Every structure is written in structure tokens, then in C-alpha cells.
mmCIF file of C-alpha atoms in Angstrom:
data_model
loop_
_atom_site.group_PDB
_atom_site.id
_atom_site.type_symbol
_atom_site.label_atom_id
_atom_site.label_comp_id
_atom_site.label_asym_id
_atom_site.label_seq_id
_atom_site.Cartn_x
_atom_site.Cartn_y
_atom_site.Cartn_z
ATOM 1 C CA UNK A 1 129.672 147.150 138.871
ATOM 2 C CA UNK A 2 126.014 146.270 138.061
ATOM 3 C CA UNK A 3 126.272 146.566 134.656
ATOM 4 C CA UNK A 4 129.660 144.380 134.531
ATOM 5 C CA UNK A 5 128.018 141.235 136.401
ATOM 6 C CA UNK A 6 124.965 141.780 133.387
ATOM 7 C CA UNK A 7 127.832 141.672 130.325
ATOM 8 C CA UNK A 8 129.437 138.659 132.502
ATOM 9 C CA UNK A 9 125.596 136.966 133.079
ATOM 10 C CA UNK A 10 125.179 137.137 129.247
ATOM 11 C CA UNK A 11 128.241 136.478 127.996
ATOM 12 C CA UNK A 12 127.976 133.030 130.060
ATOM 13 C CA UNK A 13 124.329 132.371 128.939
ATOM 14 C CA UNK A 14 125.427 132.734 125.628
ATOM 15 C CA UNK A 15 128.680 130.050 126.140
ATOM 16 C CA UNK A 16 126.235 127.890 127.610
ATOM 17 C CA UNK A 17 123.661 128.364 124.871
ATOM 18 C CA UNK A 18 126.184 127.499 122.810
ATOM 19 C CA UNK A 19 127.606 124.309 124.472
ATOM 20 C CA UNK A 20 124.444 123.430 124.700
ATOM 21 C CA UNK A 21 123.549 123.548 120.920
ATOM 22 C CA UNK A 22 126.490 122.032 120.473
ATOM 23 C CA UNK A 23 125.246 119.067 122.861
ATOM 24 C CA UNK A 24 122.141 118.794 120.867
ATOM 25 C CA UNK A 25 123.930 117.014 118.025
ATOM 26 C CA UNK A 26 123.657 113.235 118.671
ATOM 27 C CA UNK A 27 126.969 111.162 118.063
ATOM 28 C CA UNK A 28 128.057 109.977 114.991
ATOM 29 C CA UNK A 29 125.808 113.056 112.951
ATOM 30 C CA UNK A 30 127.292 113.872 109.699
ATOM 31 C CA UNK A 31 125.145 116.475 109.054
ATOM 32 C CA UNK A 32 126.181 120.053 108.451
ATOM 33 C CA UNK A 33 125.107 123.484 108.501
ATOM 34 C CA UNK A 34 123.679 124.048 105.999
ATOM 35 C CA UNK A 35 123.859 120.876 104.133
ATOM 36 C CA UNK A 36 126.254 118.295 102.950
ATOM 37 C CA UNK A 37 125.447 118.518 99.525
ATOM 38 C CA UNK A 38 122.851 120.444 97.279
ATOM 39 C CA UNK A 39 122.240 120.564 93.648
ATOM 40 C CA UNK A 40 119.206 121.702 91.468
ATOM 41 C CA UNK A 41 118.645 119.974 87.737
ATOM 42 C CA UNK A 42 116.266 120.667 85.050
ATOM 43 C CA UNK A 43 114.417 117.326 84.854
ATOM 44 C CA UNK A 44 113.965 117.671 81.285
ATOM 45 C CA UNK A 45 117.610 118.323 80.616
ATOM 46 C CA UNK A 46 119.499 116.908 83.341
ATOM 47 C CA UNK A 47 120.835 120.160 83.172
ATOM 48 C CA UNK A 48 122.740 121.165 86.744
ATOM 49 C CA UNK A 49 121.309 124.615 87.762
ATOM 50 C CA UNK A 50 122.819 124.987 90.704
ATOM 51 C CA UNK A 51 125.304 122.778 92.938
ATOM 52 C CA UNK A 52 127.692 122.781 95.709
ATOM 53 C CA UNK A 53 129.198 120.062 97.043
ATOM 54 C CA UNK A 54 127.024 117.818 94.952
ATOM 55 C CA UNK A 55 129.540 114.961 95.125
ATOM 56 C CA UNK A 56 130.390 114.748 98.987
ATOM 57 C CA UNK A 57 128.831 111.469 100.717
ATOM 58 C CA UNK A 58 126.192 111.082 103.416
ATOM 59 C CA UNK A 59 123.382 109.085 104.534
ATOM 60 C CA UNK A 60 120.345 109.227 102.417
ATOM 61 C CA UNK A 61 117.950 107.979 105.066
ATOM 62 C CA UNK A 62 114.385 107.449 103.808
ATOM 63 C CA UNK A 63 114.955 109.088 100.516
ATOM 64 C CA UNK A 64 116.792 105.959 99.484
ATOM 65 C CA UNK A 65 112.578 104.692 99.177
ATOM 66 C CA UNK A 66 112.635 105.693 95.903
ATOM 67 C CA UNK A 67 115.022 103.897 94.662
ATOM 68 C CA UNK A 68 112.235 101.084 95.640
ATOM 69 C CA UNK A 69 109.326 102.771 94.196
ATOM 70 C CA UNK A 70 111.737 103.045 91.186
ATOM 71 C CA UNK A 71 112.542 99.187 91.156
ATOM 72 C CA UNK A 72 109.088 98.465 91.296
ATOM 73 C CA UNK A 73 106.918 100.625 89.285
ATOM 74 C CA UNK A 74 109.312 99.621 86.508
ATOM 75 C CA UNK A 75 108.175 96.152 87.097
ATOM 76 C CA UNK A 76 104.407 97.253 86.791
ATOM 77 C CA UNK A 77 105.215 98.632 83.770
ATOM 78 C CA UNK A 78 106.468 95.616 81.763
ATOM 79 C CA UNK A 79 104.228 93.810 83.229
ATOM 80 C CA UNK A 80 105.417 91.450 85.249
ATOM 81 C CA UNK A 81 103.839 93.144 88.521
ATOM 82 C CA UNK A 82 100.123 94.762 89.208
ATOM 83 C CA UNK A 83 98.739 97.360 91.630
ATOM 84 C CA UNK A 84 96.093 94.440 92.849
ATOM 85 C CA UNK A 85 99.105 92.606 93.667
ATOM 86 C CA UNK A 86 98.501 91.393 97.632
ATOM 87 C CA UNK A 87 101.489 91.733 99.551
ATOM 88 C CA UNK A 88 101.474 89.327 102.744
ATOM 89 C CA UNK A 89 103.480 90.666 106.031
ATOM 90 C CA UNK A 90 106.369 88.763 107.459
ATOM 91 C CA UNK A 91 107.496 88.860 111.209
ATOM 92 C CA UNK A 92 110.297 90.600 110.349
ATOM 93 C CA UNK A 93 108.524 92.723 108.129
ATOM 94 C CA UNK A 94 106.154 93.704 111.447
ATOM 95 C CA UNK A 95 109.272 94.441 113.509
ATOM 96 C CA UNK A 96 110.413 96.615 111.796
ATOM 97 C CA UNK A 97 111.051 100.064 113.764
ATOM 98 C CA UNK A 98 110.817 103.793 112.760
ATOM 99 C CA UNK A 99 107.691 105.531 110.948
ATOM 100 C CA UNK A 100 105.425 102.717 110.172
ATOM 101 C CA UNK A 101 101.917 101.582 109.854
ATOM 102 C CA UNK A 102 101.993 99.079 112.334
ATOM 103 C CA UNK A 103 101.726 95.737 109.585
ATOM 104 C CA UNK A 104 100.671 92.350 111.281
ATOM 105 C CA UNK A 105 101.136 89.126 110.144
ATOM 106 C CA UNK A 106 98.232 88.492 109.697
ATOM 107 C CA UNK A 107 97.253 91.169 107.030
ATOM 108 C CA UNK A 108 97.897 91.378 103.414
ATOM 109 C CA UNK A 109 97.678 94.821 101.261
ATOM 110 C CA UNK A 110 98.208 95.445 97.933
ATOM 111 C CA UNK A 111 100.750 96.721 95.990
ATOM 112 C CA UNK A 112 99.019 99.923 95.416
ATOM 113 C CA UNK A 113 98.224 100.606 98.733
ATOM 114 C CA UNK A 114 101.788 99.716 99.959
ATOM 115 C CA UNK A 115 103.103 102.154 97.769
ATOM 116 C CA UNK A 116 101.000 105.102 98.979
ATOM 117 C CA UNK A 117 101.668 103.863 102.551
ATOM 118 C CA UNK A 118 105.764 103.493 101.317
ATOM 119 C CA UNK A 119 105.628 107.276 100.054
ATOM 120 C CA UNK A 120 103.012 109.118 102.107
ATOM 121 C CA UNK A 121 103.873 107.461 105.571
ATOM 122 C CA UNK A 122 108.004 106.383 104.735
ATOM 123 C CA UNK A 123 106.657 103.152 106.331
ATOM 124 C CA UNK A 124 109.655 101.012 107.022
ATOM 125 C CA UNK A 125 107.475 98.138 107.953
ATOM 126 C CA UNK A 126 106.045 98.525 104.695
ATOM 127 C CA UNK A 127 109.348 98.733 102.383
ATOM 128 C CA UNK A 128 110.519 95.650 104.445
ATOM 129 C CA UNK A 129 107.054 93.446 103.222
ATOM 130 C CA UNK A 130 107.125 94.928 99.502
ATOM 131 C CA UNK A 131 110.871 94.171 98.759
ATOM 132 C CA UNK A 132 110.497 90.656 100.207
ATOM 133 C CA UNK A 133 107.499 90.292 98.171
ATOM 134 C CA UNK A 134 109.274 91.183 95.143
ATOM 135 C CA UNK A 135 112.415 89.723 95.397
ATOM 136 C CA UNK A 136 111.908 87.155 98.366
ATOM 137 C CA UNK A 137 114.729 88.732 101.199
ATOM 138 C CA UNK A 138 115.907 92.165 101.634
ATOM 139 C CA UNK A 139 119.283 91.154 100.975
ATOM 140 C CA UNK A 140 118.026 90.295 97.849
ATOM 141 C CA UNK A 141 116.198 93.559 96.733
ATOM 142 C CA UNK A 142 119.056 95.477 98.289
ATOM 143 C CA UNK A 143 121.232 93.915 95.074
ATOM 144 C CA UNK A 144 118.595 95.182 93.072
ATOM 145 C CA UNK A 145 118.825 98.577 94.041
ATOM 146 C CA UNK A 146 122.582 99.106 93.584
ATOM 147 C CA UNK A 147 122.152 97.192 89.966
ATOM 148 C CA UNK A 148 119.828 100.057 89.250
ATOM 149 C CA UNK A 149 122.196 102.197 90.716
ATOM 150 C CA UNK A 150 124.673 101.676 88.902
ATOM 151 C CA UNK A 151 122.983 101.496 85.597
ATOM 152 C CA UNK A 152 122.110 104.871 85.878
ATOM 153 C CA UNK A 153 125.009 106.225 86.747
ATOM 154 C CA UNK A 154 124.648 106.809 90.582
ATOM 155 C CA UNK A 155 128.277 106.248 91.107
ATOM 156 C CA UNK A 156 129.159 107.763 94.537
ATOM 157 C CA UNK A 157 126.096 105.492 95.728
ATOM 158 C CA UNK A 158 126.306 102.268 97.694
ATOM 159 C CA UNK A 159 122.722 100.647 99.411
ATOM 160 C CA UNK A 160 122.841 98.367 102.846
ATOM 161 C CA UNK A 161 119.024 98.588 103.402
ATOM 162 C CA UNK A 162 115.892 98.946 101.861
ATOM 163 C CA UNK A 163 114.744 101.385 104.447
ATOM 164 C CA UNK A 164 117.304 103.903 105.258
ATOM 165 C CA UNK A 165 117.421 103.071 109.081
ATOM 166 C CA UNK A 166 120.592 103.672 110.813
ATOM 167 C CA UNK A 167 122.658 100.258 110.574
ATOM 168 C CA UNK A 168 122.730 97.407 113.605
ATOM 169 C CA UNK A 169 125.812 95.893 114.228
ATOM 170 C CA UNK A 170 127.485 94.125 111.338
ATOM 171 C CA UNK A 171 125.562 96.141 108.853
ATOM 172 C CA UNK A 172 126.988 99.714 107.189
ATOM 173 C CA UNK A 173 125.545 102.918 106.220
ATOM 174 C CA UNK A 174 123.367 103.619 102.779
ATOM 175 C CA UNK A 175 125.466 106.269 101.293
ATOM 176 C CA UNK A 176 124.760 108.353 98.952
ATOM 177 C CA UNK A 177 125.054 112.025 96.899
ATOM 178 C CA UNK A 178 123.219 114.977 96.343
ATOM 179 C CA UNK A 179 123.815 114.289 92.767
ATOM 180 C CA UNK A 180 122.774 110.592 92.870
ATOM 181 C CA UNK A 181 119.648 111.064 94.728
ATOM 182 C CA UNK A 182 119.123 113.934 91.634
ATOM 183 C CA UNK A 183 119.561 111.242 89.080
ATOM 184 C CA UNK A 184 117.371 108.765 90.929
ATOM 185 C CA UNK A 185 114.581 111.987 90.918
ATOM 186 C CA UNK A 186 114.936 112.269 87.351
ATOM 187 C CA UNK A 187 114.637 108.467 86.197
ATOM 188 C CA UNK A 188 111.074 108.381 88.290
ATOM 189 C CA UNK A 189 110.242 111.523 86.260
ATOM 190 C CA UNK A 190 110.183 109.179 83.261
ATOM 191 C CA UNK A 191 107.371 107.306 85.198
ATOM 192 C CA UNK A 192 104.476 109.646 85.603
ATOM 193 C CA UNK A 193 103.040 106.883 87.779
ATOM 194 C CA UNK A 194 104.694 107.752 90.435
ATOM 195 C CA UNK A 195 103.427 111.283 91.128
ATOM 196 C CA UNK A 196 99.947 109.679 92.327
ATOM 197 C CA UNK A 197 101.953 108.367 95.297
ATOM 198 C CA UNK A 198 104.682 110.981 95.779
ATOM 199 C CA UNK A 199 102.195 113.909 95.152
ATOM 200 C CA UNK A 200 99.182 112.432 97.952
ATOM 201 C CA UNK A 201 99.537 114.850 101.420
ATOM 202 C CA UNK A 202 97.077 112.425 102.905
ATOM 203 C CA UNK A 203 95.147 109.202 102.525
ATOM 204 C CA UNK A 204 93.847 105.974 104.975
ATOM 205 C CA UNK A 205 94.986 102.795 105.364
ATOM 206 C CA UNK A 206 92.629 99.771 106.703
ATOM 207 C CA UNK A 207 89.905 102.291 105.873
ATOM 208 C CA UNK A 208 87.274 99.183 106.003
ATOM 209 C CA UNK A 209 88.172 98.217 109.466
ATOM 210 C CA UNK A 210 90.942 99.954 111.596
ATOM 211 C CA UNK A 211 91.533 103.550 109.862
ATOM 212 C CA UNK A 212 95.207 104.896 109.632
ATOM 213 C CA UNK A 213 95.736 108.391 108.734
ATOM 214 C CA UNK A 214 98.661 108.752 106.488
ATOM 215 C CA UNK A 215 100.445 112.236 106.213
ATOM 216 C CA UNK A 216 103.046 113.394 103.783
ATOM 217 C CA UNK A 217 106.346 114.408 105.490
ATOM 218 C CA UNK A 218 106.852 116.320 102.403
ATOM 219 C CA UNK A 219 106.685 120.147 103.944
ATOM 220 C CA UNK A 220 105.769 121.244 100.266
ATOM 221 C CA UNK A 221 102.891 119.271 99.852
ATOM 222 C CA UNK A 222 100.875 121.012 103.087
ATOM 223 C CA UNK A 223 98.783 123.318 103.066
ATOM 224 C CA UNK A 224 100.329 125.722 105.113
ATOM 225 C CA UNK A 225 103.486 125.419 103.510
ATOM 226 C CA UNK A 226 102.537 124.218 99.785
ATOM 227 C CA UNK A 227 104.317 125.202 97.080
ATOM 228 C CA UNK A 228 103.147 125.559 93.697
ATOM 229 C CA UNK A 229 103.627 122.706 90.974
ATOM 230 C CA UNK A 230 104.959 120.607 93.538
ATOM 231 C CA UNK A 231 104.209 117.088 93.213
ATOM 232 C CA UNK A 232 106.962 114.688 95.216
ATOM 233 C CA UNK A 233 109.231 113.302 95.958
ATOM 234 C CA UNK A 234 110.426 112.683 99.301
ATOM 235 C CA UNK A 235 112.592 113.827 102.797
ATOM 236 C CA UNK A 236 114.546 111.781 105.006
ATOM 237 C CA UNK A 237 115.534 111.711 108.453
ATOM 238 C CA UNK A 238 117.925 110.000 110.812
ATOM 239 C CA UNK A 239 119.853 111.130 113.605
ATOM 240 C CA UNK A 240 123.027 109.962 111.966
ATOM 241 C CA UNK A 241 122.404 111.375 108.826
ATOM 242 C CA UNK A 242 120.672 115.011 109.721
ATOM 243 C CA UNK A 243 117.375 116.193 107.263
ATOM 244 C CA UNK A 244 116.969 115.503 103.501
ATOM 245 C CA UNK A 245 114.588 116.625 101.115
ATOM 246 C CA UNK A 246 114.302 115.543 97.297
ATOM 247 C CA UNK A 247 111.705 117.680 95.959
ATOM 248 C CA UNK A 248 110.321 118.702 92.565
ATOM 249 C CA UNK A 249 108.076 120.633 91.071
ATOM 250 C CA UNK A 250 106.399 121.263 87.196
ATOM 251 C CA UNK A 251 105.306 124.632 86.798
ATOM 252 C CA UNK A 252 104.300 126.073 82.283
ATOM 253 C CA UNK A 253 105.872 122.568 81.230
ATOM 254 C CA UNK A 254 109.048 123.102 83.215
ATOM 255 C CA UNK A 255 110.043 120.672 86.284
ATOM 256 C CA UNK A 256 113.052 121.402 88.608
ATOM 257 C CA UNK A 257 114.244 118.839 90.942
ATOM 258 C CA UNK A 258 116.375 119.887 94.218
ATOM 259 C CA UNK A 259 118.047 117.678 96.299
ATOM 260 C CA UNK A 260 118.906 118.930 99.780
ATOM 261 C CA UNK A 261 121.394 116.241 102.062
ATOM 262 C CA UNK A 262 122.038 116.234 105.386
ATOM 263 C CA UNK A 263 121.287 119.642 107.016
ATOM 264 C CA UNK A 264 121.651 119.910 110.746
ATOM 265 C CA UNK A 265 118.123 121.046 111.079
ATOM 266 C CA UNK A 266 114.229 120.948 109.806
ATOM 267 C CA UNK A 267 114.288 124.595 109.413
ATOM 268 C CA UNK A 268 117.275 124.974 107.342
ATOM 269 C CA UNK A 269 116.590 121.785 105.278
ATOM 270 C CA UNK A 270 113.432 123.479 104.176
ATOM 271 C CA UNK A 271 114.407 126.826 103.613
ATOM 272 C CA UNK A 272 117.503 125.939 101.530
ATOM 273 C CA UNK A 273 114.548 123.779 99.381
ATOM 274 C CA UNK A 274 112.734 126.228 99.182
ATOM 275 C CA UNK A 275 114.806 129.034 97.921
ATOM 276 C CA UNK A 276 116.428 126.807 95.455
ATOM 277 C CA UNK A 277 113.275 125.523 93.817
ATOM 278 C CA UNK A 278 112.237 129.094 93.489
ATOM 279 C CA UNK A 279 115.934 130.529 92.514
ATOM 280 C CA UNK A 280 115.523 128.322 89.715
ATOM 281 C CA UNK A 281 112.171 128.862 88.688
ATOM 282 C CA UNK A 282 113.281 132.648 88.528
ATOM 283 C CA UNK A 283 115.793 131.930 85.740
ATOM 284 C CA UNK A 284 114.569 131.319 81.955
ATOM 285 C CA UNK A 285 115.464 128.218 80.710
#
């Protein structure tokens, strides 16, 4: 008799566990277990190593920001922006919600420093004041993303924000693919710029007057959990859209990219990153 009410006390702790996992997932999550999408690409090929469900849909979330450092590092590079840039802050710019640095009106940064603060921090206040500078709205810079993104090709993708946040009412998702986020990756690889910002783990903002520690989100890029050659890009995070990771890495003159959408959890976004990068690393060219 004992040991039947212990199999019947387990056997409901382990329903309940379950419910209550089950629970966990917020409303309206897309995410799946363990990802919608993955692929891995040779960056200097654009050669798919690896892929499975490439082409299903979800919510890019903050990995959509490089799309912006794409838009705009381009435009330092003919010219027509500079890194000393300064980049005032709007209102709108300062209410903007999420992982930020906390922009006031009142300040101005420059372009450089924005960028860092864009990739190292995923500062949504940020991405709001840079694509305003640039273009003069959101709306605006939000028509220059999907331009881009369809000039390269990105054609399961379709960009509502310049931030990644989930939408208020009125507005619709960013939506994009593993594969689309992978040909995003592998245009900035034609930009070696970009791995100054993508590649920093840490660095200060306001470090004249009110210090703000920035820290990568990138799990690859800290020193506990570093891995080798890697140098950017970027992870994402809503609870709409589940974890993303676009990562890559250069190791003997050879750079995968892996893009990881919308696993249900940290820990599985990682480890499915991880294991790819070094699947593929494992295989000669």
C-alpha cells in the first residue's frame, strides 16, 4: 500500500511538472523545441552545410539589428556617413522599452558609439535614435531595410520595426527565416567593419560622466563560454518569438555562420549553436 501511494505521489508530481512547463510558455510563443529553423553556411561559399527547416517563418527579434548595422555601415563606406557622426536623441527615441541604455534628450552620441551600444547592449533606444538619424522616421528606415532585403534575396523576410520588439496594436510581427537571417550574416561578412562591434563582449558608454557597462548577450563571446574564432554576430529574444542566435566564427581562413530561430529555451538555443558551429568545423571543406 505504501509503495502504491509513492508511484501515485510521483506520477502526479510529474503531471503537474508537466502542466506546469507547459504553463511556462507565454501566449502567442511560436517557438519550438528545439528550434523553428536552423541552417549552417560556409560564409565564403554560401554553401548550406547543414539545414532543417531553414525556410519556416518566425520572429527574428533583436537579430533583425543587423539588418541596421548592415544599412548603415554601407553608408560609411561610400561615404556619405562617418563614425564622428553625432546622433541627437528624440522623445520617442528615449521611450523606447526593452534592453536599452537609458538615452535622454538631452544627449547626443556618435555614430560609432551607437553602434557598439546597438550590438553589444541590443539597445532599442539606441536603434530607434540611429535610424531616425539616418533616414528621419522609423517608418522610413523600416523601407530601407526590406529594400535591402529584398535585394539580397531575403525572400521569406518582411520588417515592421527597427528593433525587433513585439508589435503594439496596429503594428505586425518582423518575420523572418533561418535562411534569411544566414544571408543577412553573410552580406556583413563582406564588411569587416563590423566585427569591431559584433566581436566587443564589453565596453562603457558615457565613460566621461555617467559610466554604462555594456555586455555582449552573445554566449560565445564570454569568457566562460567563449568559443574559438568567434567574432559576432548577434541573439535575440522575445517572449513571442522564443531565443535566437546568429553566430559565426573564422577559424585557418574558414568562417561558418549558424543561424539558430526560435528555440523554446536559452539552454537549447545555445547548445544547438554550439554543436553546429563545431559539427561544421569538423568537416573539410
Amino acid at each position: 500500500m505504501r509503495k502504491r501511494c509513492c508511484l501515485i505521489f510521483i506520477l502526479a508530481c510529474a503531471v503537474t511538472s508537466g502542466l506546469f512547463a507547459q504553463a511556462k510558455k507565454p501566449a502567442g510563443c511560436i517557438s519550438k523545441d528545439p528550434y523553428i529553423g536552423a541552417i549552417v553556411i560556409d560564409a565564403g561559399t554560401g554553401k548550406p552545410l547543414f539545414e532543417d527547416k531553414a525556410d519556416i517563418p518566425g520572429y527574428p527579434a533583436s537579430t533583425l539589428k543587423l539588418m541596421t548595422l548592415l544599412i548603415i555601415q554601407e553608408k560609411i563606406s561610400a561615404g556619405s556617413m562617418k563614425l564622428t557622426d553625432m546622433v541627437g536623441v528624440s522623445k520617442k527615441a528615449a521611450a523606447t522599452g526593452g534592453s536599452q541604455v537609458y538615452l535622454d534628450p538631452r544627449e547626443t552620441f556618435s555614430v560609432e558609439d551607437m553602434l557598439y551600444a546597438l550590438m553589444i547592449q541590443s539597445a532599442n533606444d539606441v536603434a530607434v535614435a540611429l535610424t531616425e538619424h539616418v533616414a528621419g522616421s522609423t517608418e522610413a528606415f523600416v523601407a530601407l531595410m526590406n529594400a535591402k532585403a529584398h535585394q539580397l534575396g531575403m525572400v521569406n523576410t518582411r520588417f515592421a520595426s527597427v528593433h525587433g520588439l513585439p508589435p503594439g496594436p496596429g503594428q505586425t510581427h518582423d518575420v523572418s527565416t533561418a535562411r534569411d537571417l544566414a544571408i543577412l550574416c553573410r552580406e556583413l561578412c563582406t564588411h569587416p567593419a563590423v566585427f569591431a562591434y559584433t566581436s566587443t563582449d564589453y565596453r562603457q558608454l558615457r565613460a566621461d560622466t555617467k559610466p554604462f557597462d555594456m555586455r555582449t548577450h552573445n554566449p560565445f563571446l564570454k569568457a566562460k563560454t567563449r568559443i574559438a574564432g568567434c567574432d559576432g554576430f548577434k541573439t535575440g529574444y522575445t517572449a513571442t518569438a522564443g531565443y535566437s542566435i546568429a553566430v559565426t566564427c573564422k577559424r585557418n581562413d574558414r568562417r561558418i555562420i549558424v543561424v539558430v530561430l526560435g528555440s523554446d529555451t536559452l539552454k537549447t538555443r545555445d547548445a544547438k549553436a554550439k554543436e553546429l558551429l563545431e559539427q561544421a568545423f569538423s568537416v573539410s571543406p
